[in-house]
mmCIF file of C-alpha atoms in Angstrom:
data_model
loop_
_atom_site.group_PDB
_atom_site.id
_atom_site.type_symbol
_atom_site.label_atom_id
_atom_site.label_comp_id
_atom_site.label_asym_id
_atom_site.label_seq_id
_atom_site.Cartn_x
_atom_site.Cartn_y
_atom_site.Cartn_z
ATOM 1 C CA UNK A 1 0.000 0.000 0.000
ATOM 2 C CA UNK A 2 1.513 3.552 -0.934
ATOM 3 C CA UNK A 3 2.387 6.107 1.523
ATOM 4 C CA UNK A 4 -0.204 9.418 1.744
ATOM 5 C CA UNK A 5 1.381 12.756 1.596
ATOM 6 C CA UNK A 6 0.506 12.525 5.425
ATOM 7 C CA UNK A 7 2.561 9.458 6.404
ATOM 8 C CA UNK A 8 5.685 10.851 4.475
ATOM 9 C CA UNK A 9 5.262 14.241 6.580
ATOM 10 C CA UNK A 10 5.343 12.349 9.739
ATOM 11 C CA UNK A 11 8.341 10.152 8.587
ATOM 12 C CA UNK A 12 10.304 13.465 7.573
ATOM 13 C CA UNK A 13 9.196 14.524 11.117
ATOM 14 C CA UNK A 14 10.038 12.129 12.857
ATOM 15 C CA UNK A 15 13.521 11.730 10.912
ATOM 16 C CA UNK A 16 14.024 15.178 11.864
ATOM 17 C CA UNK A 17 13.156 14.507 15.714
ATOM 18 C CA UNK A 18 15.761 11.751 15.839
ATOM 19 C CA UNK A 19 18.468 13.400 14.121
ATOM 20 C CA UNK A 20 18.738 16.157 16.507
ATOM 21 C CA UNK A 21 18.478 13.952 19.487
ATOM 22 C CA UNK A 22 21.526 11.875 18.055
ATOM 23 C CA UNK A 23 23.462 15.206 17.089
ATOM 24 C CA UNK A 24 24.248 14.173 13.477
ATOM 25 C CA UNK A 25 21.872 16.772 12.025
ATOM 26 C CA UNK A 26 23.567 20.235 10.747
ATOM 27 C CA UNK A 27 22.140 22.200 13.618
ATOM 28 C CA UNK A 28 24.185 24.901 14.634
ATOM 29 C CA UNK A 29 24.296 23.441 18.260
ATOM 30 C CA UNK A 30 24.964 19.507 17.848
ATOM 31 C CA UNK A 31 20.871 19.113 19.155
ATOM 32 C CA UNK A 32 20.051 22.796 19.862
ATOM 33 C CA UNK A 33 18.451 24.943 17.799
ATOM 34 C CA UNK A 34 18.433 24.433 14.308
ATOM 35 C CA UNK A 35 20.725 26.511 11.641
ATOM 36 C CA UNK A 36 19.052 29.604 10.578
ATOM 37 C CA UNK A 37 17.471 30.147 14.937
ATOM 38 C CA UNK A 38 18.906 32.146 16.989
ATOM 39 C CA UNK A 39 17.761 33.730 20.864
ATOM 40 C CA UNK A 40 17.615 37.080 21.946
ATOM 41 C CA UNK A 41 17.084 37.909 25.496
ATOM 42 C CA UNK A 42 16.371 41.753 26.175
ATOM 43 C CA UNK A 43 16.629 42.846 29.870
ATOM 44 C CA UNK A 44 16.688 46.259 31.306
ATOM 45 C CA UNK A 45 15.958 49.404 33.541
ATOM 46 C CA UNK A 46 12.072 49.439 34.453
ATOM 47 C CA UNK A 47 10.284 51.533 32.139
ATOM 48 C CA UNK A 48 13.254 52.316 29.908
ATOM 49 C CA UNK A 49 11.616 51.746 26.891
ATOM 50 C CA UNK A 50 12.684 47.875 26.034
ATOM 51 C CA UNK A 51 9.122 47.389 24.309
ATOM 52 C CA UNK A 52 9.313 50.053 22.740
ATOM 53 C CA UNK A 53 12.941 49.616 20.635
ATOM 54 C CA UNK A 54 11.951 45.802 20.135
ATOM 55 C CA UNK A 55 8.440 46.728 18.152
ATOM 56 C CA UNK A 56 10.396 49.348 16.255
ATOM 57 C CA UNK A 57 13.482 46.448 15.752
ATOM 58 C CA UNK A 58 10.871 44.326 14.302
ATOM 59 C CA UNK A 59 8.989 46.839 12.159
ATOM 60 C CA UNK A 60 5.557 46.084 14.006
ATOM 61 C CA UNK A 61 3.434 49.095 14.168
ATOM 62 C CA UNK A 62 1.725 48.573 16.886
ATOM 63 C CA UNK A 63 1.612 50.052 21.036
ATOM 64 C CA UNK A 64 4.365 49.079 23.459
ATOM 65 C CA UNK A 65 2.787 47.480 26.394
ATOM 66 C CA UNK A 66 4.283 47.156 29.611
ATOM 67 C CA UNK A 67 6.118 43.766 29.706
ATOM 68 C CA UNK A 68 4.267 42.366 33.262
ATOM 69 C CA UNK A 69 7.087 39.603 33.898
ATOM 70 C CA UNK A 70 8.503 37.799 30.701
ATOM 71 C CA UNK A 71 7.344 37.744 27.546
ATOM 72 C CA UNK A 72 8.161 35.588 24.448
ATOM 73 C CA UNK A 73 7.520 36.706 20.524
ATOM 74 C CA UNK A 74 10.063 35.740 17.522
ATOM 75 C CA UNK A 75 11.150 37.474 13.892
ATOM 76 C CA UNK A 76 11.526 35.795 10.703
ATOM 77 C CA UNK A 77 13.927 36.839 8.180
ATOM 78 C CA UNK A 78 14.096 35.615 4.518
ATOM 79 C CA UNK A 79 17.817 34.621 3.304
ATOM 80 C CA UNK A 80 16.800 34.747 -0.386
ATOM 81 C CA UNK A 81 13.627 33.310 -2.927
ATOM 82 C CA UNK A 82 12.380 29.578 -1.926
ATOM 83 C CA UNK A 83 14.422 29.326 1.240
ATOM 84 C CA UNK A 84 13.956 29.072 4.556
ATOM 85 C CA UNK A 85 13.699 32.141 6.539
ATOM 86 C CA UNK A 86 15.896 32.787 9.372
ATOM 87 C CA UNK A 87 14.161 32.890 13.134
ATOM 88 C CA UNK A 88 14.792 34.872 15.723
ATOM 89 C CA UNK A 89 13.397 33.688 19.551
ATOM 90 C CA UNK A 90 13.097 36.751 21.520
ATOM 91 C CA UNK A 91 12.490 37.245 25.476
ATOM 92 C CA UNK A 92 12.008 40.385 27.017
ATOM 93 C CA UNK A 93 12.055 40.538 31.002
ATOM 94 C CA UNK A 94 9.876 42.958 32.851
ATOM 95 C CA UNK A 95 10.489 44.476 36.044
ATOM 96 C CA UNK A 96 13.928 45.796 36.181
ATOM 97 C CA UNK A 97 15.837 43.907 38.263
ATOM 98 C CA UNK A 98 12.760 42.596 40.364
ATOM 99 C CA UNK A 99 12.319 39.506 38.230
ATOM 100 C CA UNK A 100 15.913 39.064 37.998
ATOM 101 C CA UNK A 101 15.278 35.217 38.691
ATOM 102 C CA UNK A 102 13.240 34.113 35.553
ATOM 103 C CA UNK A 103 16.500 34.891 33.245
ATOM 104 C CA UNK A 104 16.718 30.924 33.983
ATOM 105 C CA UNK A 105 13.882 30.874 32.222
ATOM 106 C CA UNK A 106 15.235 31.817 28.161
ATOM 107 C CA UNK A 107 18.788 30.740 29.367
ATOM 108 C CA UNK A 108 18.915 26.883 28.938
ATOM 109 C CA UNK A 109 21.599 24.357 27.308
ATOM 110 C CA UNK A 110 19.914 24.543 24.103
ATOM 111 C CA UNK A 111 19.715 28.010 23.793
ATOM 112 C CA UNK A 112 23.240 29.005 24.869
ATOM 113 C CA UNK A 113 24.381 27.913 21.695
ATOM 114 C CA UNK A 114 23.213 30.847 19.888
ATOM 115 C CA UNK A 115 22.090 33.400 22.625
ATOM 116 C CA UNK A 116 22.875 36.644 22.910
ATOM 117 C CA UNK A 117 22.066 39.500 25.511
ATOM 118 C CA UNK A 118 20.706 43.097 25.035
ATOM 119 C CA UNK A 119 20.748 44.932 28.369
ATOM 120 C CA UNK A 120 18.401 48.252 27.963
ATOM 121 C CA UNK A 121 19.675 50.999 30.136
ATOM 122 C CA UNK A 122 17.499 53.947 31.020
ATOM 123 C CA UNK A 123 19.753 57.207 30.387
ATOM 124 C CA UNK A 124 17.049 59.816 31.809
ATOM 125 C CA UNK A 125 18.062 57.909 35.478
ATOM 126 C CA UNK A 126 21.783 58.094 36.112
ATOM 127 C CA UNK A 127 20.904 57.227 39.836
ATOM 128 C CA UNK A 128 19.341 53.788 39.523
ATOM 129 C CA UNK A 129 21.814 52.541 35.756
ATOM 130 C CA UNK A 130 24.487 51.623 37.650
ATOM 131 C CA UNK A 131 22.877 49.062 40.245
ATOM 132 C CA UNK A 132 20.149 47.442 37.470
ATOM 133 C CA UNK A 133 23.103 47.091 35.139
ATOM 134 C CA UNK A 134 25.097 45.198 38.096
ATOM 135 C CA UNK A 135 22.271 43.075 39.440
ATOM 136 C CA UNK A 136 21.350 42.013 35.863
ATOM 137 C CA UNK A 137 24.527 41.039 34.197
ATOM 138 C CA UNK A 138 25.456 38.656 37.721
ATOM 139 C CA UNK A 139 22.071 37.076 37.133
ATOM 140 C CA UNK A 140 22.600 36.755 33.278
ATOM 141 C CA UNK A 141 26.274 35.608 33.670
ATOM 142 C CA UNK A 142 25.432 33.063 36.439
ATOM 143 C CA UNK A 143 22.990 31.420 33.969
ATOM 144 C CA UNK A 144 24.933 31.450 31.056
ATOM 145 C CA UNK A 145 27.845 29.953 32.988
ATOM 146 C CA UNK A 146 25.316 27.103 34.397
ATOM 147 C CA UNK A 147 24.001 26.312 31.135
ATOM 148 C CA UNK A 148 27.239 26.291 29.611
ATOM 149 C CA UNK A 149 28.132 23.994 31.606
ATOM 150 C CA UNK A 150 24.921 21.435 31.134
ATOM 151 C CA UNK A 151 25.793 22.067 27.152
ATOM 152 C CA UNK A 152 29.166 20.888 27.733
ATOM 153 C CA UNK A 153 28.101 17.893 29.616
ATOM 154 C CA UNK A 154 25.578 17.274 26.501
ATOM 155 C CA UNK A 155 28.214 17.567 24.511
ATOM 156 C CA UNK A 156 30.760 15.126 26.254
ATOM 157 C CA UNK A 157 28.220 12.210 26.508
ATOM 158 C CA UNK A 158 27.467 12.612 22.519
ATOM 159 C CA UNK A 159 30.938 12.859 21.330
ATOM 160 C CA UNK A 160 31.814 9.362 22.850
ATOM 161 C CA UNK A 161 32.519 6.775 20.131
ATOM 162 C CA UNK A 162 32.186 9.179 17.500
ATOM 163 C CA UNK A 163 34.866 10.465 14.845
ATOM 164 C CA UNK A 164 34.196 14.448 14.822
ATOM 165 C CA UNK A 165 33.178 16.679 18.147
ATOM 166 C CA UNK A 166 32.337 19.614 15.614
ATOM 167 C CA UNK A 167 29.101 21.965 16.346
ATOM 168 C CA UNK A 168 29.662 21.193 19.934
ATOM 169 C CA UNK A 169 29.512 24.333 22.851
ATOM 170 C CA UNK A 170 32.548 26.376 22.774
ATOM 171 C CA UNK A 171 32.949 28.962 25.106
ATOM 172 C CA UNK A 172 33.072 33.331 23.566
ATOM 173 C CA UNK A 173 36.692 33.340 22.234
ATOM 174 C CA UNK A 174 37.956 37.441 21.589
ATOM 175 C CA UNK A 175 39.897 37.771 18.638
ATOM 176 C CA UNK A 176 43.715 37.844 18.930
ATOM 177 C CA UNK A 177 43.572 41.446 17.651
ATOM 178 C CA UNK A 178 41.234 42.808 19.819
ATOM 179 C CA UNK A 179 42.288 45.617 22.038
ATOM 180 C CA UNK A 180 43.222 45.375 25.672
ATOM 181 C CA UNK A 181 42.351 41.521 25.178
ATOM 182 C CA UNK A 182 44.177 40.195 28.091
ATOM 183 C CA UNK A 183 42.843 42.782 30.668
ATOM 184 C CA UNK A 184 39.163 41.948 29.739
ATOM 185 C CA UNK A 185 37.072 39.991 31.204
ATOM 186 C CA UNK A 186 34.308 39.022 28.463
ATOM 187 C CA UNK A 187 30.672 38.492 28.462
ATOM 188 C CA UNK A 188 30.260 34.644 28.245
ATOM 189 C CA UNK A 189 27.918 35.645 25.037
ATOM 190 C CA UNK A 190 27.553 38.426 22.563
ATOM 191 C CA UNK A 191 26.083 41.508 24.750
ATOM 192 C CA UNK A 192 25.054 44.612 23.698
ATOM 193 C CA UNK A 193 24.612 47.458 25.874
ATOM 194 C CA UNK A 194 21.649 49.711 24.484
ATOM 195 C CA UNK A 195 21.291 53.397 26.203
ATOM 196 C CA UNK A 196 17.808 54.863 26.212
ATOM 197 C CA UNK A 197 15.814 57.833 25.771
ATOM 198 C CA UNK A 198 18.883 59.411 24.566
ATOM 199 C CA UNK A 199 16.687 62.445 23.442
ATOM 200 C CA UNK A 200 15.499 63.506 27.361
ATOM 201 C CA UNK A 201 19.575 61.959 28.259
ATOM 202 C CA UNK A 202 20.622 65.374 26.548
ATOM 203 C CA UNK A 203 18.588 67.662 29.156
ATOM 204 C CA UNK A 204 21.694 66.467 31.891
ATOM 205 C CA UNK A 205 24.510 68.693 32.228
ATOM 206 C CA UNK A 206 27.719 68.578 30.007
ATOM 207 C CA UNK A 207 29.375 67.309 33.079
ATOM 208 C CA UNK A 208 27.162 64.848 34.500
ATOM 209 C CA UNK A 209 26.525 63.484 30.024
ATOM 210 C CA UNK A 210 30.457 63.259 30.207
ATOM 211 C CA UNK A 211 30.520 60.730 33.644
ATOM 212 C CA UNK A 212 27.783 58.342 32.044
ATOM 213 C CA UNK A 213 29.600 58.083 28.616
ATOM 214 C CA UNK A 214 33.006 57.215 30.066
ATOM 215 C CA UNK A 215 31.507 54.753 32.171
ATOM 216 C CA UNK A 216 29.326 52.662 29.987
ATOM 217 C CA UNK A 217 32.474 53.074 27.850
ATOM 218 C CA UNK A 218 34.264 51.182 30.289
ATOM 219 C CA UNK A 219 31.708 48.511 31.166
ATOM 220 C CA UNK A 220 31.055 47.744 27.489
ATOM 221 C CA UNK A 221 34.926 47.550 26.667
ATOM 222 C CA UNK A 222 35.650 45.537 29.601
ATOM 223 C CA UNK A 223 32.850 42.786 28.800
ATOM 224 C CA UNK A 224 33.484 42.911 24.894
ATOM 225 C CA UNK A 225 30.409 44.434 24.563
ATOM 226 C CA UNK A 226 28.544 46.621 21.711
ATOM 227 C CA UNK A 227 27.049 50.036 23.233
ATOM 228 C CA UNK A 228 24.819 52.435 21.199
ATOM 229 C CA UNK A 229 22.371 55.162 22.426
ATOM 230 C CA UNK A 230 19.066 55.215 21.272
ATOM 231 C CA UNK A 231 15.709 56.802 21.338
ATOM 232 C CA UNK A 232 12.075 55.696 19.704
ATOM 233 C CA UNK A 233 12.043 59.572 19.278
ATOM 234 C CA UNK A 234 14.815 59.843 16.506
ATOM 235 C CA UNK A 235 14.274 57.823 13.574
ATOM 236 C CA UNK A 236 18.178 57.489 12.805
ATOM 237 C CA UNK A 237 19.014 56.266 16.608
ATOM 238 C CA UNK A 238 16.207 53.511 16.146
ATOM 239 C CA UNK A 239 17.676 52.777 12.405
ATOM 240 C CA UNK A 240 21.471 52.149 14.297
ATOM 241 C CA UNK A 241 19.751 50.152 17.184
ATOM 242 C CA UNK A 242 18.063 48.150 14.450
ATOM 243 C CA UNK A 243 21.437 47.525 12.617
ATOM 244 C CA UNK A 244 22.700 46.544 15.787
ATOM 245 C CA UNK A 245 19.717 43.722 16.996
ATOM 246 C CA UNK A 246 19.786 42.545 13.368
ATOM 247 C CA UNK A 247 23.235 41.665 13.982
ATOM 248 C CA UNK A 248 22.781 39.486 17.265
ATOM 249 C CA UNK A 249 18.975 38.372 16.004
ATOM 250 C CA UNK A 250 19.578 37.207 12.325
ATOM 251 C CA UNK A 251 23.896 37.685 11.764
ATOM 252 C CA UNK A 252 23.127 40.635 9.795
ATOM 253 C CA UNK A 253 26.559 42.945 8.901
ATOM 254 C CA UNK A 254 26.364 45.896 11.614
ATOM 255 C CA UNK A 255 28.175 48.239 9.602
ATOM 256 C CA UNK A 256 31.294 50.250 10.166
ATOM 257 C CA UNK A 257 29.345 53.328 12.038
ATOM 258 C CA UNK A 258 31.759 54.344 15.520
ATOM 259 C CA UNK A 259 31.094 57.029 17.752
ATOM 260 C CA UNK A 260 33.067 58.046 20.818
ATOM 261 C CA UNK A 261 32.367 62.104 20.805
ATOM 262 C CA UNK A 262 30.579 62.181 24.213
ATOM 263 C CA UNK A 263 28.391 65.415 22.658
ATOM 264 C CA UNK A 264 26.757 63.069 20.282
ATOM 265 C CA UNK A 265 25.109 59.792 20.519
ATOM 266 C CA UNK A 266 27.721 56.786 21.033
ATOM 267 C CA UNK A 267 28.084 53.862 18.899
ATOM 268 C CA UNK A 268 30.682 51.743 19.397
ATOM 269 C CA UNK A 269 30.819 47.834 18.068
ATOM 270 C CA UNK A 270 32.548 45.400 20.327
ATOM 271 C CA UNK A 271 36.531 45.685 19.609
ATOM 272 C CA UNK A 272 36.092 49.694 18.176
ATOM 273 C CA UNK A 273 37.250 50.789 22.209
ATOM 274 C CA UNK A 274 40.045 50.828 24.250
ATOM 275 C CA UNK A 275 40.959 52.058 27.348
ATOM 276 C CA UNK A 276 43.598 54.201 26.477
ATOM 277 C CA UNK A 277 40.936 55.877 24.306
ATOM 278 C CA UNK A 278 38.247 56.013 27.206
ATOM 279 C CA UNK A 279 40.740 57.110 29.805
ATOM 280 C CA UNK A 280 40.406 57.341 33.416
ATOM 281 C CA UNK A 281 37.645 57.986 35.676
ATOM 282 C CA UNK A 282 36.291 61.298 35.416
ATOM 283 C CA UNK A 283 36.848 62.678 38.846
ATOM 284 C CA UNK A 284 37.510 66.506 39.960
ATOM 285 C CA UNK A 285 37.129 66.468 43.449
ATOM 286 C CA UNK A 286 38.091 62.791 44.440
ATOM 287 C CA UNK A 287 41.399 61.381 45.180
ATOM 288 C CA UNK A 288 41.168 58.165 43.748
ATOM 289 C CA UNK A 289 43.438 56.533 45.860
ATOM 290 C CA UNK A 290 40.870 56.868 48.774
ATOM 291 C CA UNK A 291 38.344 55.005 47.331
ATOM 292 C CA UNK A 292 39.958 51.641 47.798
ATOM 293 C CA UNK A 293 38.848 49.944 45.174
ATOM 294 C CA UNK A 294 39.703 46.167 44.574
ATOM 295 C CA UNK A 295 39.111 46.239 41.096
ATOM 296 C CA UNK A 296 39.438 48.867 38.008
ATOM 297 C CA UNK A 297 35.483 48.061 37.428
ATOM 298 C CA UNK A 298 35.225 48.896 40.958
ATOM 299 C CA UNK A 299 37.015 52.091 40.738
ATOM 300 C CA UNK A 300 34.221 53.343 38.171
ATOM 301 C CA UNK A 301 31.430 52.558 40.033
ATOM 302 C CA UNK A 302 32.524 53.825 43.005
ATOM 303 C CA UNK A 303 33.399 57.312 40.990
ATOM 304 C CA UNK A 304 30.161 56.893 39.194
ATOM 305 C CA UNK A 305 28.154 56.880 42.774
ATOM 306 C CA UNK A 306 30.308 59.458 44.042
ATOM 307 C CA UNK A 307 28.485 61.437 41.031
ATOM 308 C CA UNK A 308 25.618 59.975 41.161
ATOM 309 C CA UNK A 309 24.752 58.399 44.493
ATOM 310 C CA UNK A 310 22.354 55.129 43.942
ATOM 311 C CA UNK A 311 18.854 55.432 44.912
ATOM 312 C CA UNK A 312 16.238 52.473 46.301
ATOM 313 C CA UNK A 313 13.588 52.176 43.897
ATOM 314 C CA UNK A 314 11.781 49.712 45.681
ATOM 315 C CA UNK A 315 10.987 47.709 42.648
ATOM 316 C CA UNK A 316 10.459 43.985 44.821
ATOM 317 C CA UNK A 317 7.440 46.421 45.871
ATOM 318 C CA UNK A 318 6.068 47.779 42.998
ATOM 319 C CA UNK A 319 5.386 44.098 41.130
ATOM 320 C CA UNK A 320 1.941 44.435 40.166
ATOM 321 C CA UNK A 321 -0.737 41.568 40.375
ATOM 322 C CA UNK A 322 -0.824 40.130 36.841
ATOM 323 C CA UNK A 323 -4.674 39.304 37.751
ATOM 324 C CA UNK A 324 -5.596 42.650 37.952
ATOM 325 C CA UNK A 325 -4.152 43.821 34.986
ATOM 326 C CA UNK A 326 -6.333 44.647 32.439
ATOM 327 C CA UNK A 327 -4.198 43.846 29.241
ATOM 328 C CA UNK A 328 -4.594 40.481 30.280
ATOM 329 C CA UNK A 329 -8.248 40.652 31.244
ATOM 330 C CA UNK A 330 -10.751 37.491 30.579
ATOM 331 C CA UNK A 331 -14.351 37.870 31.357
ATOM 332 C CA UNK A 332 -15.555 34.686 31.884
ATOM 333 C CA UNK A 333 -12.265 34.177 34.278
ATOM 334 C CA UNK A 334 -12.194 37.004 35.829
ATOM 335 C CA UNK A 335 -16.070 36.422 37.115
ATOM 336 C CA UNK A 336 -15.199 33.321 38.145
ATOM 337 C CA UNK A 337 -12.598 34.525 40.207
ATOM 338 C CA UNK A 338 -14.915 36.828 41.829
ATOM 339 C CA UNK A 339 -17.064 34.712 42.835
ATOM 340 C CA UNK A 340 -14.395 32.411 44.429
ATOM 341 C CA UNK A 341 -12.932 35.146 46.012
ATOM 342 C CA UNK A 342 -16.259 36.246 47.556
ATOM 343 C CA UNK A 343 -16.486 33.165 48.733
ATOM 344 C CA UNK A 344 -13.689 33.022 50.973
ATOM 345 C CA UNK A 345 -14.676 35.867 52.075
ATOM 346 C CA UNK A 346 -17.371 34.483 53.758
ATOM 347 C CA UNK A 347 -15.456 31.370 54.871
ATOM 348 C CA UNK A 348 -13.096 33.590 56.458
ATOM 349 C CA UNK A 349 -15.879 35.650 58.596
ATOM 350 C CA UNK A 350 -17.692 32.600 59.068
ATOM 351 C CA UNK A 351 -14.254 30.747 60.225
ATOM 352 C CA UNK A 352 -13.753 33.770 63.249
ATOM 353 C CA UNK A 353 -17.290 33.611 64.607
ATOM 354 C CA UNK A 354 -16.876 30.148 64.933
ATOM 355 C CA UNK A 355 -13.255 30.748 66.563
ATOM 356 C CA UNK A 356 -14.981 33.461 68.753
ATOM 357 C CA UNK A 357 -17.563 31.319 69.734
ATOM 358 C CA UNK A 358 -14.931 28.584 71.088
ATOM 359 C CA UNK A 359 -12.895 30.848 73.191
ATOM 360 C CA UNK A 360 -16.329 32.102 74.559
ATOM 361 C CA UNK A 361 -17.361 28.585 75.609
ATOM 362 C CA UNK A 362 -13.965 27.359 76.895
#
């Protein structure tokens, strides 16, 4: 009896199933994600606009919302006529650094294998940039570093008894050529640094502009990282940023476009810096040989809070209750749920009479 169209599907699928669990396919990962797929994970300040660039990265014309914890979409890219098109998995975490926790979530084995990080940094609040940029790389690097180290394991139980270990994990290598090289200490996976709302950024003072330039200088050279400054207001900023995310998203060419003049926006590809460029830390009234630092990193954030001294934002606090937000409303649920909650309600009065009642008696 001939096969249907159906069966054949299902054969092909199920060909395709077993060839990435036994790592001979051409994935990119040796049983991660296919060739042409690649993850984006977009953290960031709360309220700095990471909706925002990603709609306008993806040419969707449609209102930001705010991101209530983390969200998943994807963009498709066609590599020429009757191909397949290239995919993009994209998380975005909400909350600043409240919901620092869930990077676990888009970090995984599979995905380390093409992942790379865009950390969103609101420029309009110098006072909080500095502690949501620490707090969210540790979390970022500590998951990369643990799923690294499942792929590797992956990777060491499939290469036994076979004749090539290529496509397997391999730790971020820096070119031999790129500056400062040994006195870096990399991002475990391509990172770019993306300053925002460059346009209200430019109501600081001269001095203050100067301090937060240097400095993100300095972070993004020292982690091998990209760093541009953006705004949804200024259509060239968002045409850069998009260069940039097309780069990490679908291996588009990010062009030869560098910018170190701290009076105009930066942009500055990974390997463009250097610390003898950047300089020291920009200090006027500080000695910095009483700051004790134990680190040059260290030594700019301590000038950095000397300039601008950190703030609590009390962001565990402000995590709203997804069930009361209406972007995510559902009628029939949401009735429900007032009924239920109604209920216990009454349980609850009816639970203290009855605890009244037995202290009276005893």
């Amino acid at each position: 009896m001939a096969k249907t169209c159906t069966d054949k599907l299902w054969d092909l699928a199920a060909a395709e199933v077993q060839s990435r669990e036994s790592g001979d396919g051409d994935d990119a990962g040796g049983g991660g994600e296919a060739v042409g797929e690649r993850t984006v994970f977009i953290m960031g300040s709360k309220t700095g606009g990471k909706t925002s660039i990603l709609l306008r990265c993806l040419d969707r014309d449609e209102p930001a919302k705010p991101t209530l914890a983390l969200e998943y979409t994807f963009g498709r890219r066609a590599t020429g006529h009757n191909t397949p098109k290239d995919i993009a998995h994209l998380w975005e975490l909400g909350g600043g650094t409240s919901l620092s926790d869930l990077v676990q979530i888009p970090i995984t084995a599979a995905s380390i294998r093409c992942l790379s990080v865009i950390l969103v940094l609101d420029l309009s609040a110098p006072s909080a940039l500095w502690a949501t940029m620490e707090t969210l790389l540790q979390a970022a690097q500590a998951h990369v570093d643990q799923a690294a180290s499942r792929a590797r394991q992956v990777d060491k139980s499939r290469a036994a008894g076979k004749r090539s270990a290529s496509g397997h994990f391999a730790a971020r290598v820096l070119p031999k050529d790129f500056p400062d090289r040994e006195l870096l200490s990399p991002f475990p996976v391509p990172l770019l640094i993306v300053g925002s709302k460059y346009d209200r950024f430019q109501e600081l003072s001269s001095d203050k502009r100067k301090v937060i330039c240097k400095t993100l200088r300095f972070v993004a050279h020292y982690h091998a990282a990209s760093l541009i400054f953006s705004s949804i207001k200024l259509e060239s900023l968002i045409s850069k940023t998009k260069s940039f995310f097309s780069h990490l998203a679908f291996n588009v060419d990010v062009g030869k476009t560098v910018s170190c003049d701290p009076s105009k926006p930066l942009i500055i590809p990974a390997g463009a810096d250097s610390f003898s460029q950047i300089g020291s830390p920009p200090t006027t009234d500080v000695d910095i040989t009483s700051l004790h630092a134990r680190n040059p990193k260290d030594l700019w954030k301590k000038v950095y809070q000397r300039v601008f001294p950190p703030e609590n934002t009390g962001e565990k606090k402000e995590v709203k209750d997804p069930t009361k937000d209406p972007q995510y409303g559902e009628p029939q649920i949401d009735a429900m749920r007032a009924q239920k909650d109604q209920e216990l309600e009454e349980y609850k009065k009816n639970a203290a009479k009855s605890w009244k009642g037995l202290q009276l008696d005893s």
